[in-house]
C-alpha positions as MATLAB code, in Angstrom:
seq = 'XXXXXXXXXXXXXXXXXXXXXXXXXXXXXXXXXXXXXXXXXXXXXXXXXXXXXXXXXXXXXXXXXXXXXXXXXXXXXXXXXXXXXXXXXXXXXXXXXXXXXXXXXXXXXXXXXXXXXXXXXXXXXXXXXXXXXXXXXXXXXXXXXXXXXXXXXXXXXXXXXXXXXXXXXXXXXXXXXXXXXXXXXXXXXXXXXXXXXXXXXXXXXXXXXXXXXXXXXXXXXXXXXXXXXXXXXXXXXXXXXXXXXXXXXXXXXXXXXXXXXXXXXXXXXXXXXXXXXXXXXXXXXXXXXXXXXXXXXXXXXXXXXXXXXXXXXXXXXXXXXXXXXXXXXXXXXXXXXXXXXXXXXXXXXXXXXXXXXXXXXXXXXXXXXXXXXXXXXXXXXXXXXXXXXXXXXXXXX';
ca = [
      11.574  -36.406  -12.803;
      15.234  -35.668  -12.012;
      15.955  -35.152  -15.727;
      13.051  -32.710  -15.986;
      14.357  -30.812  -12.963;
      17.884  -30.660  -14.358;
      16.550  -29.515  -17.735;
      14.558  -26.724  -16.096;
      17.554  -25.523  -14.051;
      19.810  -25.558  -17.122;
      17.258  -23.676  -19.229;
      16.728  -21.018  -16.532;
      20.477  -20.593  -16.148;
      21.170  -20.159  -19.868;
      18.113  -18.180  -20.948;
      18.708  -14.626  -22.117;
      16.789  -12.386  -19.726;
      16.828   -9.661  -22.370;
      15.069  -12.059  -24.741;
      12.586  -13.057  -22.027;
      11.763   -9.403  -21.250;
      11.705   -8.396  -24.913;
       9.377  -11.250  -25.833;
       7.021  -10.400  -22.984;
       6.746   -6.792  -24.247;
       6.399   -8.056  -27.822;
       3.743  -10.719  -27.152;
       1.428   -8.112  -25.681;
       2.401   -5.219  -27.992;
       3.291   -2.762  -25.254;
       3.256   -0.186  -28.048;
       2.022   -0.412  -31.621;
       4.383    0.981  -34.240;
       2.978    3.254  -36.965;
       2.558    1.910  -40.494;
       5.751    2.132  -42.489;
       7.920    2.360  -39.361;
      11.573    2.401  -40.365;
      12.762    0.487  -37.296;
      11.719   -2.902  -35.923;
       9.812   -3.431  -32.698;
      12.753   -5.350  -31.238;
      15.160   -2.454  -31.873;
      12.751   -0.001  -30.211;
      12.284   -2.279  -27.176;
      16.017   -2.919  -26.844;
      16.697    0.829  -26.828;
      14.027    1.339  -24.158;
      15.419   -1.546  -22.099;
      18.919   -0.103  -22.468;
      17.632    3.191  -21.041;
      15.988    1.293  -18.155;
      18.944   -0.953  -17.295;
      22.131    1.025  -18.014;
      23.769    4.116  -16.573;
      22.495    5.886  -19.717;
      19.089    6.173  -18.080;
      17.527    8.627  -20.512;
      16.243    7.650  -23.944;
      18.522   10.205  -25.605;
      21.650    8.879  -23.881;
      20.667    5.255  -24.461;
      20.137    5.833  -28.195;
      23.444    7.669  -28.573;
      25.306    4.995  -26.616;
      23.914    2.151  -28.736;
      24.758    4.016  -31.943;
      28.397    4.140  -30.813;
      28.441    0.432  -29.911;
      26.513   -0.906  -32.892;
      28.411   -2.121  -35.947;
      25.531   -3.574  -37.966;
      22.218   -2.637  -36.338;
      20.619    0.731  -37.115;
      19.559    2.486  -33.932;
      16.638    4.952  -33.883;
      17.020    8.414  -32.384;
      15.146    9.327  -29.211;
      12.884   11.662  -31.237;
      11.911    8.769  -33.547;
      11.083    6.524  -30.588;
       8.999    9.264  -28.958;
       7.106    9.699  -32.253;
       6.382    5.953  -32.336;
       5.295    5.955  -28.669;
       2.947    8.904  -29.173;
       1.007    6.992  -31.847;
      -0.466    5.068  -28.879;
      -2.602    6.122  -25.915;
      -2.407    5.735  -22.139;
      -5.213    3.190  -21.747;
      -3.737    0.982  -24.484;
      -0.389    0.837  -22.651;
      -2.056    0.102  -19.298;
      -4.156   -2.615  -20.950;
      -0.976   -4.195  -22.331;
       0.584   -4.045  -18.857;
      -2.347   -5.987  -17.424;
      -2.029   -8.586  -20.184;
       1.705   -9.012  -19.433;
       0.890   -9.387  -15.758;
      -1.468  -12.270  -16.488;
       1.471  -14.213  -17.915;
       3.727  -13.344  -14.984;
       1.059  -14.232  -12.412;
       0.657  -17.715  -13.906;
       4.221  -18.549  -12.871;
       3.701  -17.144   -9.357;
       0.629  -19.254   -8.559;
      -1.076  -16.392   -6.719;
      -4.686  -17.000   -7.765;
      -7.123  -18.165   -5.113;
      -4.694  -17.411   -2.274;
      -5.051  -14.761    0.430;
      -2.668  -11.817    0.076;
      -2.196   -8.566    1.958;
      -2.522   -5.587   -0.372;
      -1.159   -2.041   -0.388;
      -2.723    0.771   -2.407;
      -0.725    3.926   -2.990;
      -0.288    6.947   -5.224;
       2.965    7.255   -7.133;
       3.483   10.918   -7.996;
       5.983   12.342  -10.499;
       6.406   16.149  -10.128;
       5.729   18.279  -13.218;
       6.975   21.834  -13.770;
       5.113   22.889  -16.918;
       1.551   24.006  -17.658;
      -0.855   22.336  -15.194;
      -3.406   22.082  -18.025;
      -1.197   19.472  -19.743;
      -3.147   16.181  -20.252;
      -2.988   13.735  -17.305;
      -1.564   16.376  -14.950;
      -3.314   16.616  -11.589;
      -2.735   18.149   -8.188;
      -0.335   16.091   -6.061;
       1.142   16.273   -2.596;
       3.813   19.005   -2.950;
       7.171   17.468   -3.814;
      10.445   18.991   -5.017;
       8.846   22.421   -5.406;
       5.784   21.337   -7.423;
       2.151   20.734   -6.452;
       1.333   19.334   -9.929;
       2.390   16.096  -11.529;
       1.649   12.770  -13.136;
      -0.072   10.480  -10.651;
      -0.574    6.721  -10.812;
      -2.487    4.597   -8.334;
      -0.735    1.264   -7.795;
      -2.110   -1.949   -6.372;
       0.586   -4.182   -4.855;
       0.828   -7.520   -3.106;
       3.047   -7.134   -0.041;
       4.639   -9.832    2.089;
       6.670  -12.809    0.895;
       5.331  -12.263   -2.636;
       5.841   -8.758   -4.031;
       4.093   -7.789   -7.256;
       2.509   -4.704   -8.766;
      -0.907   -6.010   -9.740;
      -2.336   -2.962  -11.476;
      -1.672    0.665  -12.372;
      -4.374    3.309  -12.809;
      -3.600    6.710  -14.358;
      -5.092    9.447  -12.153;
      -6.313   12.861  -13.193;
      -8.361   15.575  -11.534;
     -11.617   14.038  -12.740;
     -11.280   10.443  -11.549;
      -9.787   10.845   -8.084;
     -13.045    9.963   -6.388;
     -11.922    7.742   -3.516;
     -15.131    5.706   -3.187;
     -15.251    4.910   -6.911;
     -11.487    4.362   -7.136;
     -11.422    1.837   -4.253;
     -14.475    0.044   -5.642;
     -12.886   -0.108   -9.102;
      -9.566   -1.455   -7.766;
     -11.248   -4.280   -5.855;
     -13.293   -5.172   -8.908;
      -9.915   -5.595  -10.636;
      -8.711   -7.852   -7.817;
     -11.819   -9.994   -8.092;
     -11.224  -10.461  -11.821;
      -7.628  -11.503  -11.031;
      -9.034  -14.046   -8.528;
      -6.949  -12.520   -5.742;
      -8.287  -12.961   -2.202;
      -7.526  -10.063    0.119;
      -6.380  -10.464    3.712;
      -5.841   -6.871    4.850;
      -5.368   -3.724    2.775;
      -2.847   -1.131    4.008;
      -3.055    2.537    3.002;
      -1.308    5.777    3.880;
      -2.778    9.012    5.268;
      -4.010   10.260    1.900;
      -6.670    7.538    1.983;
      -7.838    8.358    5.506;
     -11.227    9.781    4.586;
     -14.864    8.769    4.807;
     -15.146    7.815    1.102;
     -12.301    5.274    1.325;
     -13.479    3.821    4.636;
     -17.094    3.623    3.431;
     -16.045    1.785    0.266;
     -13.857   -0.724    2.146;
     -16.572   -1.286    4.759;
     -19.175   -1.888    2.040;
     -16.811   -4.373    0.376;
     -16.215   -6.078    3.755;
     -12.435   -5.639    3.413;
     -10.174   -5.466    6.485;
      -8.100   -2.288    6.454;
      -5.346   -0.514    8.384;
      -4.813    3.136    7.406;
      -2.365    5.666    8.808;
      -4.703    8.316   10.240;
      -4.487   12.097   10.238;
      -4.815   14.251   13.331;
      -7.584   16.808   13.456;
      -8.942   19.084   16.224;
     -11.800   16.684   17.038;
      -9.465   13.689   17.449;
      -6.904   15.676   19.462;
      -9.693   16.926   21.735;
     -10.718   13.322   22.479;
      -7.090   12.351   23.138;
      -6.433   15.379   25.367;
      -9.425   14.423   27.554;
      -8.238   10.803   27.656;
      -4.719   11.900   28.624;
      -6.027   14.072   31.482;
      -7.866   11.061   32.947;
      -5.374    8.284   32.173;
      -2.004    9.892   31.618;
       0.179    9.311   28.519;
      -1.233    5.913   27.560;
      -2.355    4.297   24.319;
      -6.043    3.823   23.581;
      -8.617    2.625   21.052;
     -11.952    4.335   20.457;
     -14.761    4.312   17.907;
     -14.787    7.253   15.530;
     -16.402    8.646   12.390;
     -15.582   11.697   10.290;
     -19.046   13.196   10.226;
     -22.586   12.634   11.481;
     -23.499   10.331    8.584;
     -20.022    8.815    8.172;
     -18.991    5.191    8.618;
     -17.752    4.214   12.079;
     -14.325    2.587   12.528;
     -11.792    1.978   15.296;
      -9.127    4.624   15.824;
      -5.974    3.190   17.405;
      -3.876    5.845   19.164;
      -0.474    4.577   20.279;
       1.457    6.938   22.529;
       5.112    7.664   21.775;
       7.134    9.762   24.219;
       8.848   11.727   21.436;
       6.171   11.840   18.708;
       3.049   11.954   20.855;
       0.093    9.995   19.473;
       0.472    7.903   16.318;
      -2.914    7.117   14.774;
      -4.303    4.225   12.739;
      -7.809    3.673   11.395;
      -9.036    0.083   11.170;
     -12.226   -1.923   11.024;
     -10.721   -4.951   12.759;
     -12.553   -6.165   15.873;
     -11.103   -5.127   19.219;
     -10.678   -8.253   21.339;
      -8.130   -6.738   23.711;
      -7.065   -3.095   23.753;
      -3.620   -4.048   25.064;
      -3.029   -6.474   22.177;
      -4.716   -4.226   19.634;
      -2.616   -1.135   20.364;
       0.563   -3.163   19.800;
      -0.549   -5.394   16.914;
      -1.980   -2.695   14.608;
       1.216   -0.560   14.382;
       3.212   -3.775   13.927;
       0.889   -4.880   11.112;
       1.161   -1.495    9.413;
       4.918   -1.981    9.095;
       4.096   -4.469    6.328;
       3.185   -1.481    4.203;
       6.857   -0.478    4.113;
       7.228   -3.289    1.571;
       5.618   -0.970   -0.966;
       8.194    1.732   -0.170;
      10.921   -0.866   -0.770;
       9.148   -1.707   -4.022;
       9.387    1.938   -5.111;
      13.132    1.911   -4.493;
      13.466   -1.277   -6.568;
      11.349    0.172   -9.369;
      13.518    3.276   -9.415;
      16.430    1.041  -10.435;
      14.627    0.733  -13.786;
      13.595    4.385  -14.135;
      13.932    6.069  -17.536;
      14.553    9.756  -16.865;
      12.910   12.232  -19.189;
      11.676   15.816  -19.523;
       8.930   14.875  -21.987;
       5.435   16.265  -21.411;
       3.877   13.315  -23.254;
       1.489   11.454  -20.900;
       1.780    8.384  -23.169;
       5.588    8.264  -22.869;
       5.441    8.956  -19.128;
       2.975    6.099  -18.645;
       5.024    3.728  -20.818;
       8.197    4.460  -18.832;
       6.388    3.851  -15.526;
       4.904    0.607  -16.862;
       8.382   -0.564  -17.920;
       9.550    0.077  -14.339;
       6.666   -1.955  -12.913;
       7.075   -4.789  -15.416;
      10.808   -5.195  -14.761;
      10.032   -5.080  -11.018;
       7.530   -7.916  -11.529;
       9.963   -9.929  -13.684;
      12.574   -9.535  -10.945;
      10.188  -10.862   -8.295;
       9.063  -13.682  -10.598;
      12.723  -14.735  -10.912;
      13.264  -14.366   -7.169;
      10.726  -17.161   -6.639;
      13.390  -19.612   -7.897;
      16.686  -17.701   -8.105;
      18.829  -15.479   -5.913;
      18.991  -12.318   -8.008;
      19.079   -8.584   -7.279;
      17.787   -5.641   -9.306;
      21.381   -4.708  -10.115;
      22.127   -8.245  -11.396;
      18.976   -8.284  -13.533;
      19.901   -4.903  -15.023;
      23.442   -6.078  -15.764;
      22.321   -9.341  -17.388;
      19.722   -7.641  -19.606;
      22.098   -4.873  -20.599;
      24.984   -7.237  -21.393;
      22.659   -9.167  -23.712;
      21.497   -5.960  -25.422;
      25.103   -4.955  -26.164;
      25.865   -8.418  -27.622;
      22.826   -8.300  -29.904;
      23.420   -4.705  -31.030;
      27.179   -4.980  -31.465;
      27.165   -8.138  -33.570;
      23.880   -7.655  -35.411;
      22.327  -10.804  -33.937;
      18.596  -11.317  -34.240;
      18.592  -12.622  -30.692;
      20.565  -14.654  -28.172;
      19.597  -18.022  -26.726;
      15.850  -18.060  -27.275;
      13.513  -19.770  -24.859;
       9.850  -18.906  -25.561;
       8.318  -16.970  -22.674;
       5.584  -19.561  -22.069;
       8.209  -22.323  -21.935;
      10.251  -20.158  -19.560;
       7.187  -19.912  -17.276;
       6.691  -23.677  -17.509;
      10.286  -24.215  -16.388;
       9.744  -21.830  -13.469;
       6.605  -23.718  -12.422;
       8.301  -27.095  -12.833;
      11.279  -26.019  -10.763;
       9.025  -24.567   -8.046;
       6.950  -27.749   -7.824;
       9.946  -30.086   -7.634;
      11.652  -27.804   -5.093;
       8.559  -27.817   -2.847;
       8.238  -31.592   -3.241;
      11.883  -32.110   -2.280;
      11.492  -29.855    0.753;
       8.334  -31.679    1.842;
      10.103  -35.072    1.526;
      13.046  -33.771    3.564;
      10.715  -32.615    6.346;
       8.953  -35.992    6.392;
      12.292  -37.742    6.883;
      13.207  -35.612    9.932;
];
């Protein structure tokens, strides 16, 4: 057993993370190249990964930089790569992302376990014609009310993974159907849900009705409206500036839920919608805001994903989706590695990019190759032996 453990540690330490990432994209054909393509899939992926992991964080800059550093390997131009990408479609790329995730999830052992979930919209502002495919209305940001919008489904807590990505447009942003669809996805992944956390954009009757019908616990940051503020003003007149919990619904036929109103001296009332049972108002008004802080994990996840962002001005929805999927996949690879290694996003970027330069500069087909499935096996083996060692140590105390 000790030899197996040592072998797994050595293999993890010497594996090329560029090769691991490249093989993952290759195994599931993140894009399909057109017939007669002049450049290989590996060269295309390495150029994309270079854009995602180096200071040359646009495809144009990454291509030009690799051309300067390459002695033997022919590097495609950004225009050529965009042409190859646009031979695909959005749903194909998202389908490939889900297939890659299945491999990653195997190493994380997340199936059948209860996880808290965050659902959010990730909006990328757009400044062109709002009739461009996949463009929809978004919360105004950086001077634009139009953009590309993706709905993400994330595990939050000790494990952090982006489980799924849905491309949103003006025709499919029906909250009831969207929530139902996302939880159907979770069921197929065999993920058990503890509590789902959502921001104010989801505080509406359609979302709450869908979650109630699915019997899912939720905590949602709630919006103020005249009706709610009227109730709180009356409460404040009778009880002073105190926190409270009351039953509420948005309309006569809407679904009832608990509205938690915590009073802050500076901000006034901070509101949360939840369907959790009220056992004690005193405990409830403190525990719900504390629980909601878990959702900040998804904000941290966005910052980590932005480390792998490929900047572009392209109007292609296919390219935009591919670049976002690359961000999410590298984020998931990072968190897969964090289950056994101490590694940061910056370190992962540096390791991948160093390997790319070695391969490109010297015309190597690859570096130290460890098949992705074997890499996952080593991760699982190391995790199991580490847990066993920890358990034995605790038994000896």
